[in-house]
XYZ file of C-alpha atoms in Angstrom:
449
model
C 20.804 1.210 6.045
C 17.046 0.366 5.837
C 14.362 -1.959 6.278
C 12.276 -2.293 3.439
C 8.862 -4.110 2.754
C 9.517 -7.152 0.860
C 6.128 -7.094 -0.873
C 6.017 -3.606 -2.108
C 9.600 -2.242 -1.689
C 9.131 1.082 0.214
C 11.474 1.776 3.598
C 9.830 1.806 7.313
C 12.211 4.374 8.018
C 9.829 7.506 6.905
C 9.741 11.086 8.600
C 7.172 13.442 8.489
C 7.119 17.004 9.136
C 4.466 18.526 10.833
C 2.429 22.132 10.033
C 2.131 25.003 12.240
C -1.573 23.652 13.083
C -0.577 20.482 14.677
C 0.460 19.168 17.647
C 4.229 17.779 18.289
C 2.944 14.140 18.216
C 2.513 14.180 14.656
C 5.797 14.751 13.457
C 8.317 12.147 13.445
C 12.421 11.314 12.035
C 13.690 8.655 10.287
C 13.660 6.500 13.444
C 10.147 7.163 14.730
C 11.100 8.691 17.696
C 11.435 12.200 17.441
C 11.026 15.078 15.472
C 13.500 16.266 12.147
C 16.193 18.008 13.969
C 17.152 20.200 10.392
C 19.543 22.769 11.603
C 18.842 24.373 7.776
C 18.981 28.032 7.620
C 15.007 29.165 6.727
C 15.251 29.448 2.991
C 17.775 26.591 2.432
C 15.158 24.121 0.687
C 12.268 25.790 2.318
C 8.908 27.273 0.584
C 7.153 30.087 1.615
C 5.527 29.034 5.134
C 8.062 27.160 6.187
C 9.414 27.492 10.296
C 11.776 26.609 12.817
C 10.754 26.101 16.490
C 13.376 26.054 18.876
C 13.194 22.142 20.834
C 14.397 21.282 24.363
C 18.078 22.497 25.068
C 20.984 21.198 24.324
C 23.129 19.226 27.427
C 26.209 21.033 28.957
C 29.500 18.850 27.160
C 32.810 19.305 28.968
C 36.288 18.598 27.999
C 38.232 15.547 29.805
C 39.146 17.028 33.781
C 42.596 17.641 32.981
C 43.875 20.687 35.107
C 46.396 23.374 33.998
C 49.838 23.802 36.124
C 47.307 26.857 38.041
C 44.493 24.230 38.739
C 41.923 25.351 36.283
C 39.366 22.798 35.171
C 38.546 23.931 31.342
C 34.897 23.424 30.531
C 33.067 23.959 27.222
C 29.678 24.725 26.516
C 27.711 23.423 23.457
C 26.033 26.182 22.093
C 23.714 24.374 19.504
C 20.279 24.223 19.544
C 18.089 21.755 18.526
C 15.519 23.162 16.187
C 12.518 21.287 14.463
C 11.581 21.989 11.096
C 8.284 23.061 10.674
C 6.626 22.571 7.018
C 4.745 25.021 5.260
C 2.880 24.350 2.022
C 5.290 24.782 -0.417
C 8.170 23.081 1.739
C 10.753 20.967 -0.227
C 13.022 18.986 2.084
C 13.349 16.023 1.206
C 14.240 14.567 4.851
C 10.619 13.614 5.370
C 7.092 13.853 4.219
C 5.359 17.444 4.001
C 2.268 17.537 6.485
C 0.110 19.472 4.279
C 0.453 16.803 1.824
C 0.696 13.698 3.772
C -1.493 12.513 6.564
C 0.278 11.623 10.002
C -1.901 9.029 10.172
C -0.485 7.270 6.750
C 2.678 7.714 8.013
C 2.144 6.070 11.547
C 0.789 3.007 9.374
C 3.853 3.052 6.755
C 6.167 3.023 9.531
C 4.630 -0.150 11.380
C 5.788 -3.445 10.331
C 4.988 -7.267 10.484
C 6.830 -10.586 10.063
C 6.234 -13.613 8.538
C 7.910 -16.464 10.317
C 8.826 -20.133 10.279
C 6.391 -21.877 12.378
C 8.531 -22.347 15.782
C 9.418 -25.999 16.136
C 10.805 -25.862 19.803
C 13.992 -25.272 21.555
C 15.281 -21.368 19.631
C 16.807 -19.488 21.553
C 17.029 -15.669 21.171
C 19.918 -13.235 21.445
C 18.235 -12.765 25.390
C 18.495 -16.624 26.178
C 14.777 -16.671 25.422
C 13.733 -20.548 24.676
C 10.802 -20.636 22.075
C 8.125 -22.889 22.642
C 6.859 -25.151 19.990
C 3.964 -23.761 17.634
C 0.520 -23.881 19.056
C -3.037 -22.836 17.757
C -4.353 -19.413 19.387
C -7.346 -18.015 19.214
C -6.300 -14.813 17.089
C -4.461 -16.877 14.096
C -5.727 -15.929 10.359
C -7.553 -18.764 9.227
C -4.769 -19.522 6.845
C -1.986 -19.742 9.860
C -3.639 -23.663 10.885
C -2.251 -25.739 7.944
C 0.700 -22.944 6.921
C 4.351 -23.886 7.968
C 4.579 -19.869 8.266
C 3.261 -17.521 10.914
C 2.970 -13.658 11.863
C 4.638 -12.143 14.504
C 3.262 -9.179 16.077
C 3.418 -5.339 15.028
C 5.977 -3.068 15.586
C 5.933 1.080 14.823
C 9.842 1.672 16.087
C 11.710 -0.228 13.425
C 15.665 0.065 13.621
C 18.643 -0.290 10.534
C 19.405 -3.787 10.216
C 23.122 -2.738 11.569
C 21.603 -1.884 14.687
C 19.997 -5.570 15.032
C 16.877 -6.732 15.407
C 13.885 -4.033 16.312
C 12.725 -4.598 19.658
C 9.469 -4.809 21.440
C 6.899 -6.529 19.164
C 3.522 -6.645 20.450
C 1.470 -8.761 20.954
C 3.896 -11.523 21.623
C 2.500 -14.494 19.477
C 3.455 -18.279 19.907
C 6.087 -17.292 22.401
C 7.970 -15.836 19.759
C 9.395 -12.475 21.923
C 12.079 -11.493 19.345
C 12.156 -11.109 16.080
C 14.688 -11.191 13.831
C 13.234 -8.843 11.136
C 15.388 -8.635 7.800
C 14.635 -7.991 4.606
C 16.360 -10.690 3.185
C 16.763 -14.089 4.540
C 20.064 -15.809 6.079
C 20.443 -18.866 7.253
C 21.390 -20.142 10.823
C 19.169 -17.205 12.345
C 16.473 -18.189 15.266
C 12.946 -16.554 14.749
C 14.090 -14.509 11.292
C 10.924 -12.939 9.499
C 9.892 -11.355 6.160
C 8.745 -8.196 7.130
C 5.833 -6.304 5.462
C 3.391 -4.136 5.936
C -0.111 -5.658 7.037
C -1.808 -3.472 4.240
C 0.455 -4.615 1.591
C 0.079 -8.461 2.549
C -3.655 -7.364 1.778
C -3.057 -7.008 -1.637
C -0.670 -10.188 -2.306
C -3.315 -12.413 -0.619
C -6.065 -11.134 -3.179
C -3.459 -10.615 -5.641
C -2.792 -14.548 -5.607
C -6.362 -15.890 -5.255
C -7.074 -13.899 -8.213
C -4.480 -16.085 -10.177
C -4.893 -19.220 -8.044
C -7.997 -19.182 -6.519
C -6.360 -19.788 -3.068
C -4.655 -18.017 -0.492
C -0.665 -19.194 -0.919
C 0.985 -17.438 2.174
C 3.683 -20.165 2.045
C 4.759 -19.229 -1.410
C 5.966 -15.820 -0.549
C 7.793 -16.917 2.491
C 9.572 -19.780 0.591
C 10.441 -17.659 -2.596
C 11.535 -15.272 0.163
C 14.110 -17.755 1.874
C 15.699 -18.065 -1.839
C 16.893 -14.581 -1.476
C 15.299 -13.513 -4.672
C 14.069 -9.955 -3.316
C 16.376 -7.719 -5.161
C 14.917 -9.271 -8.648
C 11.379 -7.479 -8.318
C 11.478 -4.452 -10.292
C 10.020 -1.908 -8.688
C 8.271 1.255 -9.821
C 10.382 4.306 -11.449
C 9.271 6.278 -7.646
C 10.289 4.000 -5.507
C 14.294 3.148 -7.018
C 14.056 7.254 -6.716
C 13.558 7.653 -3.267
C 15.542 4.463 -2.299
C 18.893 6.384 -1.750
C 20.869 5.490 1.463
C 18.223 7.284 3.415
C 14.553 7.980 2.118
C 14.313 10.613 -0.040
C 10.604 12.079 0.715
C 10.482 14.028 -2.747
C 7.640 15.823 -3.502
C 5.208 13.689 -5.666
C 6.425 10.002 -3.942
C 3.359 10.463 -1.187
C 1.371 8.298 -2.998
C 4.126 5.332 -1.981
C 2.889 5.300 1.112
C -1.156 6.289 1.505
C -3.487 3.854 1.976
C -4.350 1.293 -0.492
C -7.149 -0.209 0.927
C -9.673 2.124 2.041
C -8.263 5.663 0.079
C -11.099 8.329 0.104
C -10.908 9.087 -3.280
C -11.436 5.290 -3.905
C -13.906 4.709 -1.654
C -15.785 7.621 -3.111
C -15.451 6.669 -6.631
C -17.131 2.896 -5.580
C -20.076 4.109 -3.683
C -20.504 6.716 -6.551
C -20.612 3.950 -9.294
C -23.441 1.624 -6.656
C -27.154 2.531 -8.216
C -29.714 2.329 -5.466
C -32.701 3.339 -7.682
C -35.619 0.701 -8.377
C -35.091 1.568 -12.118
C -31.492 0.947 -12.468
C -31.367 -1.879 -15.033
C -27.969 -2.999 -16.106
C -29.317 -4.425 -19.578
C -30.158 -0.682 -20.200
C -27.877 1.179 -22.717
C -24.251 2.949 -21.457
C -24.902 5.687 -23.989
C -27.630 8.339 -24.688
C -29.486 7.415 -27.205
C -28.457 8.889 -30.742
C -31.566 10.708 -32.769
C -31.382 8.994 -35.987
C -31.007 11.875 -39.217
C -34.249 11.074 -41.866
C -33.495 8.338 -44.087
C -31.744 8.575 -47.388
C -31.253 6.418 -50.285
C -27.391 6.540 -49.336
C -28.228 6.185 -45.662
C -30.277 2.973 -46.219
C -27.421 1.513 -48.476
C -25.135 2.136 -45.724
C -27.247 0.499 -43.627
C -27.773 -2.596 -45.683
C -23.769 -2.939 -46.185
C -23.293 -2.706 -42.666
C -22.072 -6.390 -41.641
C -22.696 -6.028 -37.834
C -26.297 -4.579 -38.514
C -28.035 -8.609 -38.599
C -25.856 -10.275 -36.035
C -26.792 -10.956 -32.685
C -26.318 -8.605 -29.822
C -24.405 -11.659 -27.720
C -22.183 -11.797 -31.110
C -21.972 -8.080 -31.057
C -20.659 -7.974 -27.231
C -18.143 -10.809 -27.581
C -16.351 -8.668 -30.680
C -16.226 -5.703 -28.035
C -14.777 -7.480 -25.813
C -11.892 -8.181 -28.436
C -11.385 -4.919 -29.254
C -8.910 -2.419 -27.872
C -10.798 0.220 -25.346
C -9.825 3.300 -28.433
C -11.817 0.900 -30.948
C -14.830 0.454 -29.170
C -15.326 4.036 -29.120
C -14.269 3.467 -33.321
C -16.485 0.791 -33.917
C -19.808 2.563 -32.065
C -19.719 5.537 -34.509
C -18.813 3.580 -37.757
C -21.676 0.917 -37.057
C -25.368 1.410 -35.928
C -25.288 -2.181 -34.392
C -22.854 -1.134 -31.445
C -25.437 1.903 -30.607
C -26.536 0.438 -27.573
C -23.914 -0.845 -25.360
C -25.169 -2.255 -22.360
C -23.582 -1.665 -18.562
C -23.356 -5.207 -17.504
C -20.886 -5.238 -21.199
C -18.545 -3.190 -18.925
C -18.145 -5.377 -16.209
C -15.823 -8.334 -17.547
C -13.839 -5.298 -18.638
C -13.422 -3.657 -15.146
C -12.266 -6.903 -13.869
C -9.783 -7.264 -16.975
C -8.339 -3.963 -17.053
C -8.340 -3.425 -12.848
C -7.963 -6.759 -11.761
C -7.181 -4.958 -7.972
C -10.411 -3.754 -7.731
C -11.129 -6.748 -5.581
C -14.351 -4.638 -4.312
C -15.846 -5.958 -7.871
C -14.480 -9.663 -7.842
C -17.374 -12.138 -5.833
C -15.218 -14.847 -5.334
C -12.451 -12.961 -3.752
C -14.844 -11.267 -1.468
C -16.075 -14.448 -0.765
C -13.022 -16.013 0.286
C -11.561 -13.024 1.507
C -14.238 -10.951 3.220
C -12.336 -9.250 5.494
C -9.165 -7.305 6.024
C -7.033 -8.912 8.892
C -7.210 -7.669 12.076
C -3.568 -6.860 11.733
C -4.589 -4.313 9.595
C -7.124 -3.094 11.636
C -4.811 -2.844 14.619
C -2.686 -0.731 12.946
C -5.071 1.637 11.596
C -6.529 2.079 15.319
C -3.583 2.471 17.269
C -2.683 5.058 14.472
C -5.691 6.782 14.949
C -5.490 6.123 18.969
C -1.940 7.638 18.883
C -2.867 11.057 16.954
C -6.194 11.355 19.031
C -8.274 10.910 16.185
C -11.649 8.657 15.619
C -10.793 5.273 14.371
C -12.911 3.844 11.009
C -14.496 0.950 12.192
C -15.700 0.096 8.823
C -11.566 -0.533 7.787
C -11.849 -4.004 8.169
C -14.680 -5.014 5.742
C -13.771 -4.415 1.967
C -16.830 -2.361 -0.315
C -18.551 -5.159 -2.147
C -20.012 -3.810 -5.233
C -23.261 -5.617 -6.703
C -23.106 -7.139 -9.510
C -26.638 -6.082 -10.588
C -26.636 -3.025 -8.458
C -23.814 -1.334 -9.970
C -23.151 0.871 -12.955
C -20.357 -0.935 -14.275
C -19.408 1.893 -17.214
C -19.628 4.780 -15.132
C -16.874 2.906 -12.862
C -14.714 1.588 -16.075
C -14.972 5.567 -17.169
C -13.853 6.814 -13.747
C -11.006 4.960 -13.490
C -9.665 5.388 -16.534
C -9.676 9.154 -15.877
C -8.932 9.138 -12.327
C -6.370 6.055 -11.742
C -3.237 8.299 -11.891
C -4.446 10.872 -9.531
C -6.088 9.064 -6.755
C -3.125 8.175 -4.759
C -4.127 5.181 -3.075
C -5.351 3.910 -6.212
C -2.138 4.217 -7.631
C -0.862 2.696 -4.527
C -2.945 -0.343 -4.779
C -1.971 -0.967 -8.516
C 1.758 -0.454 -7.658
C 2.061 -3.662 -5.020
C -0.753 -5.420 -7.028
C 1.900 -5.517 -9.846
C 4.689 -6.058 -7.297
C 3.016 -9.025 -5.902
C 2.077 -10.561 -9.588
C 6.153 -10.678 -10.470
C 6.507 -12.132 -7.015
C 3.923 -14.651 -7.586
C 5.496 -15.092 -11.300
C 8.952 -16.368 -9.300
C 7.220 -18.309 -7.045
C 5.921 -20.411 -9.791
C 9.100 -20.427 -11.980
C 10.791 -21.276 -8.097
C 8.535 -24.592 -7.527
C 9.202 -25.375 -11.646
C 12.532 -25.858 -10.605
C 12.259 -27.745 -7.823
C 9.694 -29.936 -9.563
């Protein structure tokens, strides 16, 4: 009864309640278009804080105009009223996202949607009697849209059950393409169908794939998506929990839908790690120095069976970077030799272990340094819509210096902080989405090989 996001698997149909603090606007149901109508008694899955506000009033409904022998007209009045559920802090309906917890901004970007389409050859013709014009360059096609058989439709915020057909009004109309098809799985003998994703999302499967291929493959996705091979990416443990027949917006699934790109708590933790000091020198030691005890006759044995003590420190660095992370910790205090680790050591290791912190990866930036404007439209009409200040700075990834950065205090931050930065968490979730999708595209063109 949903549209999902083929890359990352999480519904377009997601609610949000609002708080007693905001205005009307920010709260939405499951279709986008109006608030939670939860005729609930206060108490029935409710928190302390939690309200219900009495909404517009309810039409007149009247029996078919069949008289009685006397004449009489019977007429019945519906008595319900329409009430909007109002969150407090400790809410836990499930029927959409708390406010106090979840940003109606995030939500206004979760909900919007974009397709990836078959390049229009000419001569479709939509359920209107629309006639699609062949594909033609425009001026606001990614760079990756020229030589692509595949291109993206426009956006759309009011997405509709796939029973109801197609979602309407996509805007801006691109290529002459005025309806779209939108499914989340593909079938056959159907004019303008599209993949549909969210813009953020395709973010991560673009960098996800240069990082393995060192090229943008947009094409892939859409082709392993026209096998109908969807249903075979295994998803994270949170979101086959709140994919029931309609979202289920438990307490603790937020993170499924914040921000992956640009999270605060992200963003904070990478300017944080960048050293601006004139002194900062990355060949300098990770660790505090250790005040060495006076010298025994046992100490200096130790020191001459030490086998690490007359190798190299390049020799020294490469065995690190063998080692598990618990045994480098091992390692420094059972040998001397690993006493002074330096930063830069740290870096191959941050681009090991978090291979989506593309804010740390040169070439990516490089070939990717900037977000779409896709993704930038929907982050300002989000902010546009809710009346608050856009972030103009959304459409540039951080680049983090190689030389300017303090690679360990970054490795040591995200180990401690991955699981409860939510967009963090986020990011990592479609990252490792898109890497089984871009596993199936490969075994895919094997086969047809």
């Amino acid at each position: 009864t949903q549209l999902h996001c083929v890359l990352c698997g999480v519904s377009f149909s997601i609610a949000r309640l609002r708080t007693r603090h905001e205005p009307r606007s920010h709260a939405w149901n499951y279709e986008g278009t109006d608030f939670v109508d939860d005729n609930v008694q206060p108490g029935d899955k409710c928190g302390e804080g939690c309200c219900f506000v009495k909404r517009g009033k309810a039409p007149d409904e009247f029996l078919p105009s069949e008289a009685d022998r006397s004449g009489i007209v019977y007429s019945y009045l519906k008595a319900e009223l329409f009430l909007e559920h109002v969150a407090g802090p400790g809410c836990r309906n499930t029927n959409a996202y708390n406010g106090h917890t979840v940003s109606a901004s995030a939500v206004q970007c979760v909900r919007t949607a974009q397709c990836l389409l078959r390049k229009p050859i000419g001569g479709d013709i939509d359920f209107e009697g629309y006639i699609t014009p062949a594909w033609t360059p425009e001026p606001d096609d990614e760079a990756w849209e020229g030589t692509s058989a595949w291109t993206l439709s426009g956006l759309n915020a009011l997405i509709v059950e796939p029973m109801m057909g197609p979602s309407k009004d996509w805007a801006p109309i691109r290529h002459g393409v005025k309806q779209v098809n939108d499914a989340g799985f593909w079938q056959p003998g159907i004019d303008n169908i599209g993949m549909a994703f969210h813009p953020w999302c395709m973010e991560v499967y673009q960098r996800a794939v240069f990082h393995q291929k060192g090229k943008v493959d947009v094409d892939g996705v859409g082709e392993w998506w026209e096998r109908d091979e969807v249903e075979k990416v295994e998803r994270s443990v949170a979101v086959w929990e709140c994919d029931q027949q309609w979202w289920d917006h438990g307490r603790g699934s937020e993170f499924l839908i914040t921000d992956p790109l640009k999270d605060a708590g992200l963003v904070k933790m990478l300017q944080d790690a960048t050293e601006t000091s004139e002194h900062f020198d990355p060949a300098g030691s990770a660790f505090p120095s250790r005040t060495l005890p006076e010298t025994t006759a046992d100490q200096q044995q130790k020191t001459i069976l030490d086998p690490f003590s007359t190798l190299p420190a390049e020799l020294l660095q490469n065995i690190l970077t063998e080692l598990p992370n618990a045994s480098i910790a091992a390692v420094r205090e059972a040998s001397r030799a690993f006493t002074h680790i330096p930063i830069s050591f740290f870096y191959p290791l941050v681009r090991r272990d978090y291979p989506w912190i593309w804010e740390a990866d040169q070439e990516t930036l490089a070939a990717l340094p900037q977000y779409s404007q896709w993704t930038k439209a929907v982050i300002d009409k989000a902010a546009r819509k809710l009346n608050e200040s856009g972030d103009i700075d959304h459409i540039t990834p951080i680049s983090l210096p190689r030389f300017e950065t303090n690679w360990f205090k970054l490795y040591a931050s995200l180990r401690k902080h991955s699981g409860s930065l939510p967009g963090l968490r986020n990011r990592e979730r479609i990252w490792r989405d898109c890497q089984q999708i871009i596993t199936m595209i490969d075994e895919m063109r094997a086969r047809s090989a």
